XYZ file of C-alpha atoms in Angstrom:
426
model
C -12.030 -35.006 5.752
C -13.855 -31.242 5.026
C -15.197 -29.943 1.576
C -13.341 -27.003 2.035
C -10.100 -26.253 3.690
C -8.801 -22.226 3.698
C -5.087 -22.392 4.287
C -4.646 -18.591 6.160
C -6.427 -17.302 8.771
C -6.400 -13.306 7.929
C -8.881 -10.900 6.282
C -9.433 -13.457 3.071
C -9.341 -15.897 5.189
C -12.539 -15.895 7.341
C -14.296 -13.458 4.731
C -14.530 -16.366 2.261
C -15.367 -19.489 4.933
C -18.508 -16.961 6.370
C -19.906 -16.377 2.573
C -19.527 -20.463 1.572
C -20.732 -21.298 4.954
C -23.755 -18.367 4.822
C -24.500 -20.134 1.488
C -24.388 -23.680 2.350
C -24.562 -24.065 5.827
C -23.848 -27.619 5.370
C -19.806 -27.479 4.408
C -17.831 -28.558 6.321
C -15.204 -26.130 6.258
C -11.550 -25.656 8.405
C -9.432 -22.009 8.677
C -5.407 -23.308 9.188
C -3.603 -20.755 10.782
C 0.809 -21.171 11.041
C 0.319 -18.530 13.985
C -1.627 -18.561 17.550
C -3.547 -15.705 16.426
C -5.882 -14.770 13.641
C -7.216 -11.854 11.968
C -3.253 -10.321 12.614
C -3.271 -7.694 10.144
C -6.839 -6.806 10.918
C -6.213 -5.920 14.379
C -3.327 -3.543 13.593
C -4.326 -1.975 10.376
C -5.852 1.999 10.357
C -4.029 2.182 14.398
C -5.686 -0.387 15.061
C -8.854 1.384 13.881
C -9.261 -1.169 10.468
C -9.292 0.624 7.588
C -12.269 -1.799 6.074
C -11.527 -0.214 2.099
C -12.477 3.120 0.634
C -14.919 4.740 -0.744
C -14.642 4.268 -4.302
C -17.811 3.286 -5.509
C -16.858 3.391 -9.515
C -14.695 0.224 -10.013
C -13.463 2.205 -13.019
C -11.531 4.334 -10.731
C -11.041 1.689 -7.660
C -8.477 -0.442 -9.722
C -5.868 2.783 -10.231
C -5.145 2.448 -6.637
C -3.063 -1.050 -7.771
C 0.124 -1.093 -8.676
C -0.402 -4.668 -9.976
C -3.334 -5.999 -10.225
C -4.736 -3.311 -11.685
C -6.530 -4.887 -15.374
C -7.035 -8.349 -13.911
C -9.105 -6.327 -10.839
C -11.998 -4.464 -12.912
C -14.370 -7.501 -13.590
C -14.293 -8.563 -10.024
C -14.698 -5.048 -8.870
C -18.296 -4.940 -10.982
C -19.342 -8.101 -9.226
C -18.097 -7.338 -5.164
C -16.953 -4.364 -4.078
C -17.370 -0.552 -1.635
C -20.890 -0.880 -1.137
C -20.841 -4.731 -0.592
C -18.070 -4.603 1.701
C -20.158 -1.978 4.106
C -23.694 -3.679 3.475
C -21.606 -7.031 4.855
C -20.576 -5.861 7.933
C -23.577 -3.243 8.722
C -26.054 -6.416 8.374
C -24.078 -8.090 10.796
C -24.206 -5.018 13.538
C -20.843 -3.162 12.877
C -21.616 0.148 10.985
C -19.398 2.190 9.369
C -18.087 5.705 9.060
C -16.337 6.933 6.174
C -13.797 9.529 6.632
C -12.833 13.281 4.635
C -9.836 10.951 2.602
C -12.172 8.404 1.917
C -10.940 5.605 4.135
C -13.825 3.539 5.680
C -13.508 2.579 9.825
C -16.141 0.814 12.027
C -18.118 3.555 13.967
C -16.657 2.029 17.094
C -12.946 2.939 15.796
C -11.693 -0.174 16.899
C -10.724 -3.362 14.728
C -12.032 -5.961 17.549
C -15.503 -4.703 16.080
C -14.235 -6.993 12.355
C -12.299 -9.636 14.359
C -15.455 -10.054 16.449
C -18.029 -9.992 13.753
C -15.460 -12.472 12.030
C -15.271 -14.934 15.059
C -18.841 -15.049 16.120
C -19.627 -16.009 12.188
C -17.358 -18.769 12.460
C -18.854 -19.768 15.480
C -22.372 -19.756 13.942
C -21.598 -21.871 11.300
C -19.259 -24.468 13.004
C -16.195 -23.617 10.792
C -13.139 -24.684 12.547
C -10.005 -22.091 13.254
C -7.289 -24.527 13.746
C -4.812 -22.220 14.964
C -0.707 -23.521 15.034
C -1.215 -25.880 12.092
C 0.894 -24.485 9.202
C 0.672 -26.449 5.657
C 3.783 -28.364 4.920
C 2.713 -29.660 2.256
C -0.474 -29.945 -0.374
C -0.707 -32.642 -3.048
C -3.904 -34.659 -4.627
C -6.072 -36.612 -2.491
C -5.817 -40.684 -2.571
C -9.505 -40.667 -0.892
C -11.265 -37.554 -3.061
C -11.625 -38.111 -6.637
C -9.991 -34.229 -7.997
C -9.444 -33.220 -4.356
C -6.718 -32.611 -1.850
C -4.655 -33.614 0.968
C -2.958 -31.057 3.618
C -0.497 -31.706 5.538
C 0.292 -29.944 8.847
C 3.174 -31.081 11.494
C 1.323 -34.185 12.477
C -1.396 -34.927 10.214
C -3.069 -35.235 7.322
C -6.595 -33.464 5.909
C -8.649 -34.100 2.874
C -10.602 -32.087 1.128
C -12.425 -31.387 -2.134
C -11.617 -27.064 -2.602
C -8.601 -25.782 -1.030
C -8.647 -21.935 -1.015
C -4.983 -20.074 -0.265
C -5.233 -16.810 1.486
C -1.931 -17.042 3.293
C -0.706 -13.770 2.570
C 2.995 -13.036 1.908
C 4.398 -16.540 2.934
C 7.466 -17.621 1.157
C 6.882 -21.194 2.554
C 3.628 -21.171 0.518
C 4.881 -19.629 -2.600
C 7.478 -22.278 -2.352
C 4.863 -24.821 -2.144
C 3.087 -23.694 -5.319
C 5.862 -23.020 -7.215
C 6.913 -26.813 -6.540
C 3.107 -27.615 -7.830
C 4.069 -25.905 -11.149
C 2.760 -22.136 -10.203
C 4.964 -19.687 -11.751
C 6.087 -16.592 -8.624
C 6.880 -13.545 -9.094
C 9.815 -12.596 -6.552
C 8.579 -10.456 -3.909
C 10.174 -7.226 -2.612
C 8.719 -4.834 -0.502
C 5.911 -2.340 -0.920
C 4.528 0.475 1.482
C 7.500 1.483 2.996
C 9.217 4.871 3.877
C 12.012 6.730 2.968
C 15.352 6.958 5.368
C 16.855 10.392 4.705
C 19.979 11.998 7.214
C 19.877 15.854 5.833
C 20.583 18.820 7.736
C 17.132 20.544 5.919
C 14.861 18.072 7.563
C 16.560 17.523 10.978
C 14.976 18.411 14.317
C 11.876 19.257 11.744
C 10.243 15.925 12.414
C 6.210 15.955 12.330
C 5.761 18.432 10.237
C 3.178 17.738 7.063
C 2.844 19.428 3.874
C 1.071 18.568 0.433
C 4.341 18.734 -1.658
C 5.503 16.478 -5.296
C 7.911 14.151 -5.201
C 10.223 12.672 -8.177
C 11.991 9.970 -8.118
C 15.348 10.747 -10.590
C 17.129 8.350 -12.679
C 20.865 7.388 -11.505
C 22.767 8.583 -14.225
C 21.522 12.368 -13.474
C 23.075 12.478 -10.331
C 25.994 10.348 -11.028
C 26.510 12.945 -14.228
C 29.809 15.608 -12.936
C 27.641 18.149 -13.985
C 25.694 19.479 -11.685
C 21.624 19.854 -11.945
C 22.357 23.671 -10.467
C 23.222 24.887 -13.817
C 21.190 28.240 -14.989
C 20.450 25.951 -18.658
C 19.926 22.716 -16.904
C 17.028 20.526 -18.313
C 14.694 19.342 -16.306
C 15.049 15.330 -16.812
C 12.415 13.064 -16.900
C 12.052 11.074 -13.574
C 11.709 7.143 -12.933
C 8.480 8.051 -10.705
C 6.214 10.665 -9.585
C 3.801 11.465 -6.870
C 1.802 14.338 -5.378
C -0.017 14.720 -1.541
C 0.652 14.650 2.138
C 4.923 14.773 2.798
C 5.536 13.530 6.387
C 9.023 14.348 8.111
C 10.246 11.922 10.487
C 12.898 11.046 13.223
C 14.484 8.764 9.973
C 13.342 11.015 7.032
C 10.514 11.311 4.870
C 6.865 9.301 4.967
C 3.093 10.066 4.077
C 0.609 9.353 1.367
C 3.180 11.089 -1.265
C 5.685 8.840 0.417
C 3.982 5.462 -0.062
C 2.570 6.174 -3.297
C 5.854 6.120 -4.840
C 7.303 2.965 -2.900
C 3.919 0.894 -4.080
C 3.556 1.993 -7.312
C 8.121 1.845 -7.795
C 8.480 -1.144 -5.621
C 10.670 -3.286 -7.962
C 12.238 -0.312 -9.575
C 13.356 0.955 -5.844
C 14.803 -2.554 -4.862
C 16.482 -3.040 -7.757
C 18.137 0.817 -6.792
C 18.509 -1.061 -3.421
C 17.098 1.539 -1.796
C 19.541 4.024 -2.644
C 18.577 6.917 -4.524
C 17.989 10.290 -4.696
C 14.770 12.493 -4.619
C 13.515 16.190 -5.642
C 10.886 17.555 -3.824
C 8.750 20.214 -4.804
C 7.377 21.659 -1.794
C 5.398 23.962 -3.803
C 3.552 21.667 -6.188
C 1.734 25.172 -7.699
C 5.114 26.717 -8.927
C 7.733 25.853 -11.063
C 11.667 27.040 -10.088
C 11.296 30.318 -13.111
C 7.728 31.349 -11.311
C 9.027 31.213 -7.669
C 11.622 33.191 -8.924
C 9.256 35.696 -10.410
C 7.118 36.178 -7.223
C 10.356 36.865 -4.649
C 11.363 39.351 -7.337
C 8.223 40.642 -6.990
C 8.101 40.806 -3.149
C 11.264 41.900 -3.045
C 9.645 45.155 -4.041
C 7.128 45.207 -1.840
C 8.666 44.135 1.364
C 11.508 45.328 1.036
C 12.573 46.539 4.486
C 11.417 42.949 5.886
C 13.873 40.317 6.532
C 13.333 37.051 4.621
C 13.752 34.637 7.777
C 10.823 36.332 8.568
C 8.471 37.297 5.903
C 7.797 33.431 4.933
C 6.557 34.438 1.524
C 4.511 31.087 0.805
C 2.390 28.504 2.002
C 4.933 26.399 3.752
C 4.903 25.207 7.447
C 7.302 28.124 9.112
C 10.457 25.817 10.642
C 10.231 24.447 7.359
C 10.700 28.123 5.781
C 13.313 28.531 7.892
C 15.406 25.343 7.203
C 15.294 26.339 3.390
C 15.828 29.885 3.665
C 19.240 28.833 5.809
C 19.862 26.211 3.281
C 19.423 28.874 0.258
C 22.767 30.571 2.178
C 20.555 33.378 3.208
C 21.328 35.220 6.700
C 18.501 35.610 9.148
C 19.116 39.297 8.903
C 19.299 39.206 5.178
C 15.621 42.159 3.696
C 14.328 41.530 0.571
C 16.059 44.451 -0.507
C 18.939 43.113 -0.680
C 19.311 39.757 -1.711
C 20.474 38.967 -5.426
C 19.100 37.214 -8.021
C 21.473 34.027 -7.019
C 20.513 34.019 -3.603
C 16.193 33.894 -4.786
C 17.517 31.670 -7.512
C 19.062 29.557 -4.521
C 15.947 29.951 -2.461
C 13.643 28.801 -5.690
C 15.367 25.509 -6.224
C 15.387 24.523 -2.190
C 11.697 25.318 -2.167
C 10.735 23.628 -5.739
C 14.115 21.065 -6.592
C 15.327 20.174 -3.659
C 17.493 16.837 -3.561
C 17.594 14.520 -0.876
C 19.569 11.271 -0.814
C 17.659 8.233 0.404
C 19.420 5.216 2.168
C 17.393 2.420 2.600
C 13.741 2.440 3.824
C 11.658 1.472 7.216
C 8.636 -0.418 7.117
C 5.003 0.835 7.068
C 4.072 -1.046 9.959
C 0.426 -0.709 9.625
C -0.337 -1.828 6.778
C 2.831 -3.915 5.618
C 2.420 -5.029 2.152
C 4.401 -7.275 -0.446
C 4.544 -6.949 -4.382
C 4.739 -10.371 -5.696
C 3.661 -13.813 -5.222
C 1.428 -16.180 -8.210
C 1.739 -14.818 -11.449
C -1.809 -13.548 -12.670
C -2.022 -14.936 -16.025
C -2.164 -18.440 -14.015
C -5.295 -17.425 -12.238
C -8.879 -17.513 -13.356
C -10.643 -14.356 -12.353
C -13.995 -15.023 -13.070
C -13.640 -17.594 -10.328
C -10.050 -17.252 -8.547
C -9.466 -20.448 -9.161
C -6.361 -21.311 -10.227
C -5.608 -22.495 -14.254
C -3.355 -25.187 -13.387
C -4.571 -26.803 -10.674
C -7.961 -28.156 -10.265
C -10.063 -26.817 -7.271
C -7.520 -24.840 -5.531
C -8.398 -20.999 -5.497
C -6.748 -18.200 -4.449
C -7.765 -14.748 -2.793
C -5.656 -11.677 -0.896
C -1.816 -10.888 -0.814
C -0.474 -14.359 -1.961
C -1.433 -13.549 -5.550
C 0.885 -10.946 -7.602
C -1.683 -8.306 -6.740
C -1.081 -5.316 -4.524
C -2.242 -1.628 -3.604
C -1.647 1.586 -2.477
C -2.328 2.845 1.833
C -6.113 3.461 2.015
C -7.689 0.382 2.903
C -6.974 -0.901 -0.543
C -5.529 -4.002 0.056
C -8.668 -4.960 1.822
C -10.448 -4.643 -0.716
C -8.652 -6.609 -2.935
C -9.189 -9.276 -0.329
C -12.645 -9.360 0.718
C -13.597 -9.598 -2.955
C -11.289 -12.262 -4.151
C -12.274 -14.213 -0.969
C -15.955 -13.543 -2.469
C -15.538 -14.604 -5.790
C -13.849 -17.554 -4.611
C -16.300 -18.356 -2.359
C -19.381 -18.190 -4.836
C -17.432 -20.934 -7.467
C -16.884 -23.187 -5.179
C -20.247 -23.431 -3.645
C -21.202 -23.413 -7.453
C -19.694 -26.139 -7.933
C -20.887 -28.344 -4.974
C -24.420 -27.883 -5.554
């Protein structure tokens, strides 16, 4: 018999358990984890350093990093946010640091610091951690009024309060659906784009700031090419700007990961087959770049186009796009035609690439989908349909872009659920 059972031995589950125990040490708490190990995502996050959260301290700005859950998280972030997380870890001997891009890590640069902090706290407060214990069934308890009974492989357990923090678990979603909750069908978020194209072949490892647009299907299905001089720039399905990384399999980096998060449902509907338009020089339009090149044609007349690198992009990318424009290595600026200048300008500002599939961004694999937000009370994170059942983390339909924001959602939901559980038991 437990006061609280927590389903899920991840970030949200451990954080909630510790918050409950610190507020009421007499509580009998158990964490049920389906796997052999706990805190798996904490261990691999940030390349093994654990990107704990992000240095955005204004809740109004913080919510802008959540494609799903933005509106619902505003109130919770006013209650428990980035500063509270930093204080939590630093008070427990895990100092944190803010990096230039805003991501926050342990000073140790090791996720083990976070894991040890949690495991030490569970030992201190006698919180039971039951590994290899997947929950198979949840039903009303016959022994506790308004309590719950959970069944694992070979045993039944009873509790007054149940917190579900199982992340993207299809089996838990199935259980909750059978109990009356609506589940938004899950689709992948935070993934990279698979692209086979000669223009980015052999130059993997290059990173540069770029603007990326996902083109509507009708735009590239049309028989009339967008290469026409009179072509009007059509609306895109999605847009993103930021660092873009060329990889062995295609494109990655923050610009791509943001697109995959905000466009999770749209890109799933396209079956991950679509075209993107990359502007490698976001400060230029095609026409303004043409004008620049016409000026360079006058000033650098005797130099070859290939060796000049007239704009601020990596040399190997410049060489590749000059070649793709049909410009030969020996062609000088003095001899270049207007059509060739136009072709090079388009390659640099409207470079169309075909995406054929996705690859998992393994460090922060995230799923969009889960328990419908309308069925959760965000003042307590309690179910509106099932009394004394609470939620935290990715089990609900909230997800974020990369950078520590998904952990922040987990910490905040876990904290508020924990406070609600403690307050109703005093």
